[in-house]
Amino acid sequence: MERDCIDDCVTLCRSCDLVVTKRALPSGVRALCPRCHTALYDTPYCSINGMLALCITALIFFTPANFLPILELHFLGSVRTATIAEGAIAVAHQGYWIVGISVMLTAVIAPGILILSILSQILIIKYRLHSPFFRDLLKRLLKYQDILSQLTMLEIYLISILVSVFNLSDFADIFLGMGTFCFSMLFIVTLFLQREYNLEHMWSMLDE
Amino acid sequence: MSNIDENAQGKEMGLTTCPSCNKLNEQKQTHCTRCDSPLMVRDTTSLQKSWALLITAAILLIPANIYPITMLTDRGRIRHDTIFTGITHLVQSDMFPIAIILFTASILVPLLKIVGLTIYLTAISFRLPISKKMLMVGFHIIEWIGRWSMLDLFVISITVALVNMGQLLDAKPAPAATAFALVILLTQMAAKVLDTRLLWDRLESKDDKNRSTKSR
């Protein structure tokens, strides 16, 4: 009896193991650990349908963002274009495959898997797929969610594009294309998706 | 629930959180009731792992900074740039904002991360009386800002893909790029692998005791 009560009204800070009494929060407010200021929990506000819409939009932008050139360079009559993957492959081709892999992983693979993973989580929850296979899948996806969102570095890549534009405009003419636009949109949509997404809330869906 | 002591640790109450899904579990369980991950009240080996990763990263920081990171061929003349000379070139060509961004992302952040983590780990290993609160604030900043070092590598990959016109104008990565990538990877892992709860078990300094009066 007492145990049940403790389970419901108490949480432990994952950074410092402090016992914190849970309180009801107004929406948009986050509870921080009073001792070490780690974010503990917030009011679950995740509209499943809203996230589904964001997910589909992100998927639509994902393909052009990765297959259209993000930058175009004109230098003495010759034109060069590059996509994100070409950048990674070009570096790997020079023998720096660690750099190539990390670029590929953080700018193409991780964002792609992140969007697909959130999409499948949403579909499982929305259509209440309760068979053991789907429950197991949801559990696995949720476990990798944290590392995936850490590996997703779209915002950093966007700033890198800007830095490269300034860097290269010294030598040559630089043009932004449709790919740059799609990439920026992909970044914005993913940003909102990650804001809306609440891991704790997703885990609680599994308990139901 | 007001009878819970303000400084109570979950360890003393027989409770522990799951490292992967944050669910509250009892210590007698070996696996989380929600996600089946193995439970550990404290991961004491994480301190060693974190030290090992950090020391490797600190060693790699040296080649990352003294060797050239890019090789630029401009009309037949080859120029090798280290991270630092690349930034001084930017300053000379009056691109201060870009220079500041690159300086922060590629020199300041890795250095601060390594220094910060060293202080943090020494504080745990040797029980230094440094304010735990300050250390934790620093740790959160390190965790958040560490990713931004990738900026330089992204810029290199874009530049290498675009600028390839043989003897006329050609950019290639140089040895420091791999070392730099490894520095980022290892420091991020060092921060990720560490069980920060160890800090709060070991240290006891004065400024953390008046916490309850502040939080009310």
Coordinates of C-alpha atoms in Angstrom, one line a residue:
Chain A
M1 CA 0.0 0.0 0.0
E2 CA 2.7 2.4 1.0
R3 CA 4.8 1.3 -1.9
D4 CA 2.0 2.2 -4.4
C5 CA 1.8 5.7 -2.9
I6 CA 5.5 6.2 -3.2
D7 CA 5.5 5.1 -6.8
D8 CA 2.8 7.6 -7.8
C9 CA 4.0 10.7 -6.0
V10 CA 7.7 10.4 -5.9
T11 CA 10.4 10.5 -8.6
L12 CA 14.1 10.2 -8.5
C13 CA 16.4 12.6 -10.3
R14 CA 18.4 10.6 -12.8
S15 CA 21.4 12.8 -12.5
C16 CA 21.8 12.9 -8.7
D17 CA 19.3 10.4 -7.3
L18 CA 17.5 13.0 -5.1
V19 CA 14.0 11.9 -4.1
V20 CA 11.6 14.5 -5.4
T21 CA 7.9 14.7 -4.6
K22 CA 5.8 15.0 -7.8
R23 CA 3.4 17.9 -8.2
A24 CA 0.8 18.7 -10.8
L25 CA 2.2 21.3 -13.2
P26 CA 0.4 23.9 -15.4
S27 CA 1.0 23.2 -19.1
G28 CA 4.2 24.5 -20.6
V29 CA 6.1 24.3 -17.3
R30 CA 8.9 21.9 -16.7
A31 CA 10.0 20.6 -13.3
L32 CA 13.7 20.8 -12.6
C33 CA 15.6 18.9 -9.9
P34 CA 15.9 21.4 -7.0
R35 CA 19.4 20.2 -6.3
C36 CA 21.1 19.8 -9.7
H37 CA 18.6 21.5 -12.1
T38 CA 18.2 18.5 -14.4
A39 CA 14.9 18.5 -16.2
L40 CA 12.7 15.9 -14.5
Y41 CA 9.3 15.9 -16.0
D42 CA 6.7 18.1 -17.7
T43 CA 3.1 18.1 -18.4
P44 CA 2.5 15.6 -21.2
Y45 CA 1.3 17.6 -24.1
C46 CA 1.6 15.5 -27.2
S47 CA -1.1 15.6 -29.7
I48 CA -0.7 12.3 -31.6
N49 CA -2.4 13.7 -34.7
G50 CA -0.3 16.8 -34.7
M51 CA 2.9 14.8 -34.5
L52 CA 1.7 12.5 -37.3
A53 CA 1.2 15.5 -39.5
L54 CA 4.7 16.8 -38.6
C55 CA 6.2 13.4 -39.3
I56 CA 4.6 13.1 -42.7
T57 CA 5.7 16.6 -43.6
A58 CA 9.3 15.8 -42.5
L59 CA 9.3 12.7 -44.6
I60 CA 8.1 14.6 -47.6
F61 CA 11.0 17.1 -47.2
F62 CA 13.5 14.5 -46.4
T63 CA 14.0 13.1 -49.9
P64 CA 14.5 16.4 -51.8
A65 CA 16.6 17.7 -48.9
N66 CA 19.0 14.8 -49.4
F67 CA 18.9 14.3 -53.1
L68 CA 18.9 17.8 -54.4
P69 CA 22.1 19.8 -54.1
I70 CA 22.3 22.0 -51.0
L71 CA 24.9 24.4 -52.6
E72 CA 26.0 25.3 -56.1
L73 CA 29.3 26.8 -56.8
H74 CA 30.2 28.7 -60.0
F75 CA 33.9 29.3 -60.6
L76 CA 35.4 30.5 -63.9
G77 CA 32.6 28.9 -65.9
S78 CA 32.7 25.5 -64.2
V79 CA 29.7 24.6 -62.0
R80 CA 29.9 22.3 -59.0
T81 CA 27.0 21.0 -56.9
A82 CA 26.9 18.9 -53.8
T83 CA 24.4 17.1 -51.7
I84 CA 24.9 16.2 -48.0
A85 CA 25.8 12.5 -48.9
E86 CA 28.2 13.6 -51.6
G87 CA 30.0 15.8 -49.1
A88 CA 30.4 12.8 -46.8
I89 CA 31.5 10.5 -49.6
A90 CA 34.0 13.0 -50.9
V91 CA 35.7 13.2 -47.5
A92 CA 35.6 9.4 -47.1
H93 CA 37.0 9.0 -50.6
Q94 CA 40.1 11.0 -49.5
G95 CA 40.7 8.4 -46.8
Y96 CA 39.1 10.2 -43.9
W97 CA 36.3 7.7 -43.5
I98 CA 35.8 8.4 -39.8
V99 CA 34.9 12.0 -40.7
G100 CA 32.8 10.8 -43.7
I101 CA 30.9 8.3 -41.5
S102 CA 30.2 10.8 -38.8
V103 CA 28.9 13.4 -41.3
M104 CA 26.7 10.8 -42.9
L105 CA 25.4 9.5 -39.6
T106 CA 24.6 12.8 -38.0
A107 CA 23.2 14.6 -41.0
V108 CA 21.4 11.9 -43.1
I109 CA 21.0 8.5 -41.3
A110 CA 20.1 9.6 -37.8
P111 CA 17.5 12.2 -38.8
G112 CA 16.0 9.7 -41.2
I113 CA 15.7 6.9 -38.7
L114 CA 14.5 9.4 -36.1
I115 CA 11.6 10.5 -38.3
L116 CA 10.7 6.9 -39.2
S117 CA 11.0 5.7 -35.6
I118 CA 8.6 8.5 -34.4
L119 CA 6.2 7.7 -37.2
S120 CA 6.0 4.0 -36.3
Q121 CA 5.6 4.8 -32.6
I122 CA 2.8 7.2 -33.4
L123 CA 1.1 4.6 -35.7
I124 CA 1.4 1.9 -33.1
I125 CA -0.2 4.2 -30.4
K126 CA -2.8 5.7 -32.7
Y127 CA -4.2 2.5 -34.0
R128 CA -3.8 0.7 -30.6
L129 CA -1.8 -2.2 -32.0
H130 CA -1.5 -4.3 -28.9
S131 CA -0.1 -7.5 -30.3
P132 CA 3.2 -8.6 -28.6
F133 CA 5.2 -7.9 -31.8
F134 CA 4.2 -4.2 -31.8
R135 CA 4.6 -3.8 -28.1
D136 CA 8.1 -5.2 -28.4
L137 CA 8.8 -3.0 -31.3
L138 CA 7.6 0.1 -29.5
K139 CA 9.7 -0.8 -26.5
R140 CA 12.8 -1.1 -28.6
L141 CA 12.2 2.1 -30.5
L142 CA 11.6 4.0 -27.3
K143 CA 14.9 2.7 -25.9
Y144 CA 16.9 4.1 -28.8
Q145 CA 15.0 7.4 -29.0
D146 CA 17.4 9.2 -26.7
I147 CA 20.5 8.3 -28.6
L148 CA 18.9 9.0 -31.9
S149 CA 17.8 12.5 -31.1
Q150 CA 21.3 13.2 -29.8
L151 CA 22.8 12.0 -33.1
T152 CA 20.5 14.2 -35.1
M153 CA 22.4 17.4 -35.9
L154 CA 20.3 19.1 -38.5
E155 CA 20.6 22.5 -36.8
I156 CA 24.4 22.3 -36.8
Y157 CA 24.4 21.3 -40.5
L158 CA 22.2 24.3 -41.3
I159 CA 24.7 26.7 -39.6
S160 CA 27.5 24.9 -41.5
I161 CA 25.9 25.6 -44.8
L162 CA 25.8 29.3 -43.8
V163 CA 29.4 29.2 -42.7
S164 CA 30.4 27.5 -46.0
V165 CA 28.6 30.1 -48.0
F166 CA 30.5 32.9 -46.4
N167 CA 33.8 31.0 -46.6
L168 CA 33.5 30.1 -50.3
S169 CA 32.0 33.4 -51.5
D170 CA 35.6 34.7 -51.2
F171 CA 36.7 32.5 -54.1
A172 CA 33.6 31.9 -56.2
D173 CA 29.9 32.6 -56.7
I174 CA 27.6 30.5 -54.5
F175 CA 24.0 29.8 -55.2
L176 CA 21.4 28.2 -52.9
G177 CA 18.9 25.9 -54.5
M178 CA 15.7 24.0 -53.9
G179 CA 17.7 21.5 -51.9
T180 CA 18.8 24.2 -49.4
F181 CA 15.1 25.3 -49.0
C182 CA 14.0 21.7 -48.5
F183 CA 16.7 21.1 -45.9
S184 CA 15.8 24.2 -44.0
M185 CA 12.1 23.1 -44.0
L186 CA 13.2 19.6 -42.9
F187 CA 15.1 21.2 -40.0
I188 CA 12.2 23.4 -38.9
V189 CA 9.7 20.6 -39.1
T190 CA 12.0 18.2 -37.2
L191 CA 12.5 20.9 -34.6
F192 CA 8.8 21.2 -33.9
L193 CA 8.4 17.5 -34.0
Q194 CA 11.1 17.1 -31.3
R195 CA 9.5 19.9 -29.2
E196 CA 6.1 18.1 -29.4
Y197 CA 7.6 14.7 -28.7
N198 CA 7.7 13.7 -25.0
L199 CA 9.6 10.5 -24.3
E200 CA 8.1 10.1 -20.8
H201 CA 4.6 10.4 -22.2
M202 CA 5.4 7.8 -24.9
W203 CA 6.6 5.4 -22.2
S204 CA 3.4 5.8 -20.2
M205 CA 1.5 4.9 -23.4
L206 CA 3.2 1.5 -23.1
D207 CA 1.9 1.0 -19.6
E208 CA -1.7 1.3 -20.7
Chain B
M1 CA 4.4 13.1 1.4
S2 CA 5.9 15.9 3.4
N3 CA 7.6 13.4 5.7
I4 CA 10.3 12.7 3.1
D5 CA 13.6 14.1 4.1
E6 CA 14.7 17.0 1.8
N7 CA 18.0 15.4 1.1
A8 CA 16.9 11.8 0.7
Q9 CA 18.7 9.8 -1.9
G10 CA 16.7 7.1 -3.8
K11 CA 19.5 4.7 -2.9
E12 CA 18.6 4.9 0.8
M13 CA 14.9 4.4 0.2
G14 CA 15.5 1.2 -1.7
L15 CA 14.4 2.8 -5.0
T16 CA 16.2 3.3 -8.2
T17 CA 15.4 4.7 -11.6
C18 CA 15.8 2.8 -14.9
P19 CA 18.7 4.2 -16.9
S20 CA 16.9 3.9 -20.2
C21 CA 13.2 4.7 -19.5
N22 CA 13.4 6.6 -16.1
K23 CA 10.8 4.4 -14.5
L24 CA 10.9 4.1 -10.7
N25 CA 11.9 0.6 -9.7
E26 CA 12.7 -1.2 -6.5
Q27 CA 16.3 -2.0 -5.9
K28 CA 15.6 -5.8 -5.5
Q29 CA 14.6 -6.0 -9.1
T30 CA 17.4 -6.8 -11.6
H31 CA 15.5 -5.6 -14.7
C32 CA 13.2 -2.7 -15.2
T33 CA 9.5 -3.6 -15.0
R34 CA 8.7 -1.4 -18.0
C35 CA 11.5 -1.8 -20.5
D36 CA 13.4 -4.8 -19.3
S37 CA 16.7 -3.0 -19.2
P38 CA 19.2 -4.1 -16.6
L39 CA 19.0 -2.0 -13.5
M40 CA 22.0 -0.7 -11.5
V41 CA 21.7 1.4 -8.4
R42 CA 25.1 3.0 -9.2
D43 CA 27.3 2.3 -12.2
T44 CA 30.7 2.5 -10.4
T45 CA 32.6 1.3 -13.4
S46 CA 31.3 4.3 -15.4
L47 CA 33.9 6.5 -13.7
Q48 CA 36.8 4.4 -15.1
K49 CA 35.3 4.3 -18.5
S50 CA 34.7 8.0 -18.5
W51 CA 38.3 8.7 -17.4
A52 CA 39.7 6.4 -20.1
L53 CA 37.6 8.1 -22.9
L54 CA 38.5 11.5 -21.6
I55 CA 42.3 10.9 -21.4
T56 CA 42.2 9.5 -25.0
A57 CA 40.3 12.5 -26.2
A58 CA 42.8 14.9 -24.4
I59 CA 45.7 13.1 -26.2
L60 CA 44.0 13.3 -29.5
L61 CA 43.3 17.0 -29.0
I62 CA 47.1 17.7 -29.6
P63 CA 47.3 16.2 -33.2
A64 CA 43.9 17.7 -33.9
N65 CA 45.4 21.2 -33.3
I66 CA 49.0 21.0 -34.5
Y67 CA 48.4 19.1 -37.8
P68 CA 46.7 20.7 -40.7
I69 CA 42.9 20.1 -41.0
T70 CA 42.5 21.2 -44.6
M71 CA 44.7 21.4 -47.7
L72 CA 43.8 24.1 -50.2
T73 CA 45.3 24.2 -53.7
D74 CA 44.8 27.7 -55.1
R75 CA 46.2 28.2 -58.7
G76 CA 49.0 25.7 -58.1
R77 CA 50.0 26.9 -54.7
I78 CA 49.3 24.5 -51.9
R79 CA 48.3 25.9 -48.5
H80 CA 47.9 23.8 -45.4
D81 CA 45.6 25.1 -42.7
T82 CA 45.4 24.0 -39.1
I83 CA 42.2 24.8 -37.2
F84 CA 43.9 27.9 -35.8
T85 CA 45.4 29.3 -39.0
G86 CA 42.1 28.7 -40.8
I87 CA 40.5 31.0 -38.3
T88 CA 43.3 33.7 -38.6
H89 CA 42.8 33.7 -42.3
L90 CA 39.1 34.4 -41.8
V91 CA 40.0 37.3 -39.4
Q92 CA 42.4 38.7 -42.0
S93 CA 39.7 38.6 -44.7
D94 CA 37.4 40.6 -42.4
M95 CA 34.9 37.8 -41.6
F96 CA 34.7 38.3 -37.9
P97 CA 31.3 36.7 -37.2
I98 CA 32.3 33.5 -39.0
A99 CA 35.7 33.5 -37.3
I100 CA 34.0 33.8 -33.9
I101 CA 31.5 31.0 -34.7
L102 CA 34.4 28.7 -35.9
F103 CA 36.6 29.6 -33.0
T104 CA 33.9 28.8 -30.5
A105 CA 32.9 25.6 -32.2
S106 CA 36.4 24.1 -32.9
I107 CA 38.7 25.5 -30.3
L108 CA 36.8 26.8 -27.3
V109 CA 34.2 24.1 -27.0
P110 CA 36.5 21.0 -27.2
L111 CA 39.0 22.6 -24.8
L112 CA 36.3 23.6 -22.3
K113 CA 34.7 20.2 -22.6
I114 CA 37.9 18.4 -21.8
V115 CA 38.9 20.8 -19.0
G116 CA 35.3 20.7 -17.6
L117 CA 35.1 17.0 -17.6
T118 CA 38.5 16.7 -16.0
I119 CA 37.4 18.9 -13.2
Y120 CA 34.2 17.0 -12.9
L121 CA 35.8 13.5 -12.8
T122 CA 38.6 14.6 -10.4
A123 CA 35.9 16.0 -8.1
I124 CA 34.3 12.6 -8.0
S125 CA 37.5 10.5 -7.9
F126 CA 39.3 12.6 -5.3
R127 CA 36.3 14.0 -3.5
L128 CA 37.3 17.6 -4.0
P129 CA 35.2 20.1 -2.0
I130 CA 33.8 21.9 -5.1
S131 CA 30.2 23.1 -5.1
K132 CA 28.2 20.2 -6.6
K133 CA 25.7 22.6 -7.9
M134 CA 28.3 24.5 -10.0
L135 CA 29.7 21.2 -11.3
M136 CA 26.3 20.0 -12.4
V137 CA 25.5 23.3 -14.2
G138 CA 28.9 23.0 -15.9
F139 CA 28.1 19.4 -16.8
H140 CA 24.7 20.3 -18.4
I141 CA 26.4 23.0 -20.4
I142 CA 29.1 20.6 -21.6
E143 CA 26.5 18.0 -22.6
W144 CA 24.5 20.5 -24.6
I145 CA 27.3 22.5 -26.3
G146 CA 29.5 19.5 -27.2
R147 CA 27.6 18.6 -30.3
W148 CA 28.4 22.0 -31.9
S149 CA 32.0 21.0 -32.6
M150 CA 30.7 19.0 -35.5
L151 CA 30.2 22.3 -37.3
D152 CA 33.8 22.3 -38.5
L153 CA 33.6 18.8 -39.9
F154 CA 30.4 19.6 -41.8
V155 CA 32.0 22.8 -43.3
I156 CA 35.0 20.7 -44.4
S157 CA 32.7 18.1 -46.0
I158 CA 30.7 20.7 -47.9
T159 CA 33.9 22.5 -49.0
V160 CA 35.6 19.3 -50.2
A161 CA 32.6 18.2 -52.2
L162 CA 32.2 21.6 -53.9
V163 CA 35.8 22.8 -54.4
N164 CA 37.5 20.2 -56.7
M165 CA 38.9 21.8 -59.8
G166 CA 42.3 20.2 -59.9
Q167 CA 45.3 22.6 -59.9
L168 CA 43.1 25.6 -60.2
L169 CA 41.2 25.4 -56.9
D170 CA 41.0 22.3 -54.8
A171 CA 40.2 21.6 -51.2
K172 CA 41.0 18.3 -49.4
P173 CA 40.8 17.2 -45.8
A174 CA 44.1 16.7 -43.9
P175 CA 45.1 14.4 -41.0
A176 CA 43.8 16.5 -38.2
A177 CA 40.2 16.0 -39.4
T178 CA 40.2 12.4 -38.2
A179 CA 41.8 13.3 -34.8
F180 CA 39.2 16.1 -34.4
A181 CA 36.3 13.8 -35.2
L182 CA 37.6 11.3 -32.6
V183 CA 38.0 14.1 -30.0
I184 CA 34.3 15.0 -30.5
L185 CA 33.2 11.4 -30.4
L186 CA 35.2 10.4 -27.3
T187 CA 34.3 13.5 -25.2
Q188 CA 30.6 13.0 -26.0
M189 CA 30.9 9.4 -25.0
A190 CA 32.8 10.3 -21.8
A191 CA 30.0 12.6 -20.8
K192 CA 27.3 10.1 -21.8
V193 CA 28.7 7.1 -20.1
L194 CA 29.2 8.7 -16.7
D195 CA 26.7 8.0 -13.9
T196 CA 26.4 11.5 -12.5
R197 CA 24.7 10.2 -9.4
L198 CA 28.1 9.2 -8.1
L199 CA 29.0 12.8 -7.6
W200 CA 26.0 13.3 -5.2
D201 CA 26.9 10.3 -3.1
R202 CA 30.4 11.3 -2.5
L203 CA 30.8 15.0 -1.9
E204 CA 29.3 16.9 0.9
S205 CA 30.0 20.7 0.8
K206 CA 28.5 23.5 2.8
D207 CA 26.6 25.3 0.0
D208 CA 24.5 22.3 -0.8
K209 CA 23.0 22.0 2.6
N210 CA 21.0 25.2 2.6
R211 CA 19.4 24.1 -0.6
S212 CA 16.0 23.4 1.1
T213 CA 15.6 27.0 2.2
K214 CA 16.2 28.3 -1.3
S215 CA 13.9 25.9 -3.1
R216 CA 10.9 26.8 -1.0

